[in-house]
């Protein structure tokens, strides 16, 4: 394999051997270039960015032969220059250094493929003005942490470079207090505990994260059962509090699924629990069917103020959809 980076992008070259005989071209590249998805590689092939022995190949089904020299030109990422958009925000706190938002479910935090606008970043640029544009980089001005699109709750953003450095330092040192409310299937028997497990891309599905035996990044989630629904002996659901000691992608969702208690409504990590809906009270079945997202809410956020270090703590009640789910789960009794 050889690499050649330039202003036009990165050129990577690979040579097939006997083990690759008869492989599809896109499969060969997916194995050789694990950082790119197969669909992304197929798109690059269609764009004429793949050559075999110097000849452009546009067919991802092209069969590879031993000794084939295959080159791919990976274009540089397009610079993201989000525009200001007037999107309603629920502002919990704002001063000259920072702004704390209670993010609704469905709002993407920053622009990315598939969500070029209509994001929290677009809204912040409109609300805070052009002074925010250069904070922390073009694509994510002021953003020091994120919530999944379908996770609601509290999020802080910096309004100047000094605040950005202060908040980033606090997050890196795990000095920020973050707690989440999660409604999960069944209930952990221990009542409280610590989930540890390195997280990384699922080797079989790169769109999902997974607890890995080797590799990945260390992740720690503490949990505490707040309330159980359906009786103490065999609860069909529970409300738990989760506190992050690290901040990895999908951390709470993956960790809770790994101990057998995935979030209700999480079709990515809890799809195997759909059959359990039959145990729910009718009102709860209806509330869950209309939820359309994972039952996760960032209800507590505590940070040191960038000017002077005063500790600020903010709380957010369960939003309407999760409040309705919780209330409907109580229809068959609760404990805790």
mmCIF file of C-alpha atoms in Angstrom, residues 24-175:
data_model
loop_
_atom_site.group_PDB
_atom_site.id
_atom_site.type_symbol
_atom_site.label_atom_id
_atom_site.label_comp_id
_atom_site.label_asym_id
_atom_site.label_seq_id
_atom_site.Cartn_x
_atom_site.Cartn_y
_atom_site.Cartn_z
ATOM 1 C CA UNK A 24 -15.569 -7.636 -5.847
ATOM 2 C CA UNK A 25 -13.676 -4.378 -6.214
ATOM 3 C CA UNK A 26 -15.777 -2.587 -3.566
ATOM 4 C CA UNK A 27 -15.278 -5.476 -1.129
ATOM 5 C CA UNK A 28 -11.513 -5.437 -1.675
ATOM 6 C CA UNK A 29 -11.397 -1.693 -1.017
ATOM 7 C CA UNK A 30 -13.659 -1.960 2.040
ATOM 8 C CA UNK A 31 -11.260 -4.469 3.593
ATOM 9 C CA UNK A 32 -8.222 -2.408 2.598
ATOM 10 C CA UNK A 33 -9.708 0.945 3.672
ATOM 11 C CA UNK A 34 -11.587 0.201 6.877
ATOM 12 C CA UNK A 35 -12.042 3.898 7.677
ATOM 13 C CA UNK A 36 -14.439 4.315 4.736
ATOM 14 C CA UNK A 37 -17.849 2.664 4.498
ATOM 15 C CA UNK A 38 -18.631 0.380 1.585
ATOM 16 C CA UNK A 39 -21.336 2.751 0.350
ATOM 17 C CA UNK A 40 -18.828 5.631 0.391
ATOM 18 C CA UNK A 41 -16.360 3.537 -1.611
ATOM 19 C CA UNK A 42 -19.054 2.612 -4.121
ATOM 20 C CA UNK A 43 -19.771 6.317 -4.588
ATOM 21 C CA UNK A 44 -16.078 7.048 -5.183
ATOM 22 C CA UNK A 45 -15.945 4.237 -7.760
ATOM 23 C CA UNK A 46 -18.988 5.722 -9.522
ATOM 24 C CA UNK A 47 -17.246 9.119 -9.530
ATOM 25 C CA UNK A 48 -14.304 7.650 -11.448
ATOM 26 C CA UNK A 49 -11.883 7.932 -8.557
ATOM 27 C CA UNK A 50 -10.688 4.314 -8.698
ATOM 28 C CA UNK A 51 -8.216 2.925 -11.224
ATOM 29 C CA UNK A 52 -6.963 -0.564 -11.896
ATOM 30 C CA UNK A 53 -3.561 -0.708 -13.598
ATOM 31 C CA UNK A 54 -4.072 2.942 -14.532
ATOM 32 C CA UNK A 55 -7.500 2.402 -16.090
ATOM 33 C CA UNK A 56 -10.546 4.047 -14.510
ATOM 34 C CA UNK A 57 -13.039 1.497 -13.204
ATOM 35 C CA UNK A 58 -16.655 2.496 -12.678
ATOM 36 C CA UNK A 59 -18.104 -0.892 -11.765
ATOM 37 C CA UNK A 60 -17.966 -1.852 -8.050
ATOM 38 C CA UNK A 61 -18.660 -5.461 -9.096
ATOM 39 C CA UNK A 62 -15.399 -5.665 -11.078
ATOM 40 C CA UNK A 63 -13.540 -8.814 -10.012
ATOM 41 C CA UNK A 64 -10.043 -8.510 -8.610
ATOM 42 C CA UNK A 65 -7.140 -10.687 -9.756
ATOM 43 C CA UNK A 66 -3.876 -11.414 -7.925
ATOM 44 C CA UNK A 67 -1.281 -8.793 -8.791
ATOM 45 C CA UNK A 68 -3.818 -6.061 -9.642
ATOM 46 C CA UNK A 69 -2.663 -2.580 -8.651
ATOM 47 C CA UNK A 70 -5.702 -0.614 -7.462
ATOM 48 C CA UNK A 71 -5.541 3.105 -6.701
ATOM 49 C CA UNK A 72 -8.182 5.331 -5.189
ATOM 50 C CA UNK A 73 -8.254 9.114 -4.935
ATOM 51 C CA UNK A 74 -10.096 10.292 -1.802
ATOM 52 C CA UNK A 75 -11.208 13.931 -2.121
ATOM 53 C CA UNK A 76 -10.622 16.270 0.811
ATOM 54 C CA UNK A 77 -13.684 16.973 2.948
ATOM 55 C CA UNK A 78 -15.680 19.931 1.745
ATOM 56 C CA UNK A 79 -15.309 22.876 4.118
ATOM 57 C CA UNK A 80 -18.403 23.297 6.223
ATOM 58 C CA UNK A 81 -19.625 26.846 6.403
ATOM 59 C CA UNK A 82 -22.947 26.714 8.206
ATOM 60 C CA UNK A 83 -25.336 29.593 7.701
ATOM 61 C CA UNK A 84 -27.309 31.369 10.369
ATOM 62 C CA UNK A 85 -30.901 30.124 10.545
ATOM 63 C CA UNK A 86 -33.610 31.380 12.847
ATOM 64 C CA UNK A 87 -34.653 28.214 14.661
ATOM 65 C CA UNK A 88 -36.500 28.509 18.006
ATOM 66 C CA UNK A 89 -34.310 27.643 20.996
ATOM 67 C CA UNK A 90 -35.124 26.992 24.642
ATOM 68 C CA UNK A 91 -32.400 28.963 26.418
ATOM 69 C CA UNK A 92 -31.823 27.979 30.044
ATOM 70 C CA UNK A 93 -28.935 30.372 30.682
ATOM 71 C CA UNK A 94 -26.937 32.887 28.687
ATOM 72 C CA UNK A 95 -24.179 35.379 29.446
ATOM 73 C CA UNK A 96 -21.210 36.841 27.590
ATOM 74 C CA UNK A 97 -19.226 33.570 27.848
ATOM 75 C CA UNK A 98 -21.637 30.713 27.375
ATOM 76 C CA UNK A 99 -25.143 29.649 26.479
ATOM 77 C CA UNK A 100 -27.019 26.628 27.824
ATOM 78 C CA UNK A 101 -29.719 25.128 25.610
ATOM 79 C CA UNK A 102 -32.451 22.619 26.436
ATOM 80 C CA UNK A 103 -32.287 20.728 23.145
ATOM 81 C CA UNK A 104 -35.454 19.072 21.851
ATOM 82 C CA UNK A 105 -35.371 15.576 20.400
ATOM 83 C CA UNK A 106 -34.952 15.631 16.638
ATOM 84 C CA UNK A 107 -32.545 18.586 16.527
ATOM 85 C CA UNK A 108 -29.098 17.697 15.159
ATOM 86 C CA UNK A 109 -26.252 19.465 16.970
ATOM 87 C CA UNK A 110 -23.905 20.286 14.084
ATOM 88 C CA UNK A 111 -23.965 20.021 10.286
ATOM 89 C CA UNK A 112 -22.834 16.746 8.744
ATOM 90 C CA UNK A 113 -23.627 14.563 5.781
ATOM 91 C CA UNK A 114 -27.407 14.302 5.518
ATOM 92 C CA UNK A 115 -27.946 17.283 7.824
ATOM 93 C CA UNK A 116 -26.293 20.292 6.196
ATOM 94 C CA UNK A 117 -28.630 22.803 7.836
ATOM 95 C CA UNK A 118 -31.432 23.044 10.359
ATOM 96 C CA UNK A 119 -28.993 22.207 13.169
ATOM 97 C CA UNK A 120 -28.266 23.678 16.575
ATOM 98 C CA UNK A 121 -25.144 25.289 15.098
ATOM 99 C CA UNK A 122 -27.261 27.101 12.496
ATOM 100 C CA UNK A 123 -29.575 28.292 15.263
ATOM 101 C CA UNK A 124 -26.697 29.462 17.484
ATOM 102 C CA UNK A 125 -25.165 31.443 14.634
ATOM 103 C CA UNK A 126 -28.456 33.275 14.164
ATOM 104 C CA UNK A 127 -28.961 33.871 17.875
ATOM 105 C CA UNK A 128 -25.401 34.845 18.843
ATOM 106 C CA UNK A 129 -24.413 36.661 15.666
ATOM 107 C CA UNK A 130 -21.248 36.563 13.594
ATOM 108 C CA UNK A 131 -18.992 36.679 16.675
ATOM 109 C CA UNK A 132 -19.649 32.948 17.178
ATOM 110 C CA UNK A 133 -18.580 31.960 13.667
ATOM 111 C CA UNK A 134 -14.886 31.376 14.362
ATOM 112 C CA UNK A 135 -15.150 29.825 17.815
ATOM 113 C CA UNK A 136 -13.810 26.276 17.872
ATOM 114 C CA UNK A 137 -13.605 25.843 14.094
ATOM 115 C CA UNK A 138 -15.822 26.488 11.109
ATOM 116 C CA UNK A 139 -18.005 23.381 11.239
ATOM 117 C CA UNK A 140 -18.800 23.389 14.964
ATOM 118 C CA UNK A 141 -18.647 26.950 16.296
ATOM 119 C CA UNK A 142 -18.840 26.989 20.077
ATOM 120 C CA UNK A 143 -19.656 23.285 20.376
ATOM 121 C CA UNK A 144 -17.662 21.385 23.019
ATOM 122 C CA UNK A 145 -19.939 18.369 23.441
ATOM 123 C CA UNK A 146 -22.967 16.924 21.719
ATOM 124 C CA UNK A 147 -26.152 14.969 22.190
ATOM 125 C CA UNK A 148 -27.531 12.449 19.716
ATOM 126 C CA UNK A 149 -30.199 13.809 17.398
ATOM 127 C CA UNK A 150 -32.949 11.955 19.244
ATOM 128 C CA UNK A 151 -31.645 12.614 22.761
ATOM 129 C CA UNK A 152 -33.171 15.651 24.445
ATOM 130 C CA UNK A 153 -31.756 17.814 27.190
ATOM 131 C CA UNK A 154 -29.079 20.226 28.320
ATOM 132 C CA UNK A 155 -26.117 21.285 26.224
ATOM 133 C CA UNK A 156 -23.611 24.116 26.749
ATOM 134 C CA UNK A 157 -21.838 26.096 24.013
ATOM 135 C CA UNK A 158 -19.024 28.650 24.241
ATOM 136 C CA UNK A 159 -19.443 32.203 22.953
ATOM 137 C CA UNK A 160 -15.759 33.164 22.790
ATOM 138 C CA UNK A 161 -12.365 31.494 22.487
ATOM 139 C CA UNK A 162 -11.522 31.828 26.188
ATOM 140 C CA UNK A 163 -14.765 30.134 27.172
ATOM 141 C CA UNK A 164 -14.170 27.463 24.536
ATOM 142 C CA UNK A 165 -10.753 26.634 26.007
ATOM 143 C CA UNK A 166 -12.136 26.566 29.548
ATOM 144 C CA UNK A 167 -15.064 24.286 28.730
ATOM 145 C CA UNK A 168 -12.929 21.986 26.563
ATOM 146 C CA UNK A 169 -10.438 21.639 29.422
ATOM 147 C CA UNK A 170 -13.241 20.773 31.865
ATOM 148 C CA UNK A 171 -14.665 18.128 29.542
ATOM 149 C CA UNK A 172 -11.207 16.636 28.935
ATOM 150 C CA UNK A 173 -10.619 16.416 32.695
ATOM 151 C CA UNK A 174 -14.098 14.880 33.258
ATOM 152 C CA UNK A 175 -14.848 17.848 35.535
#
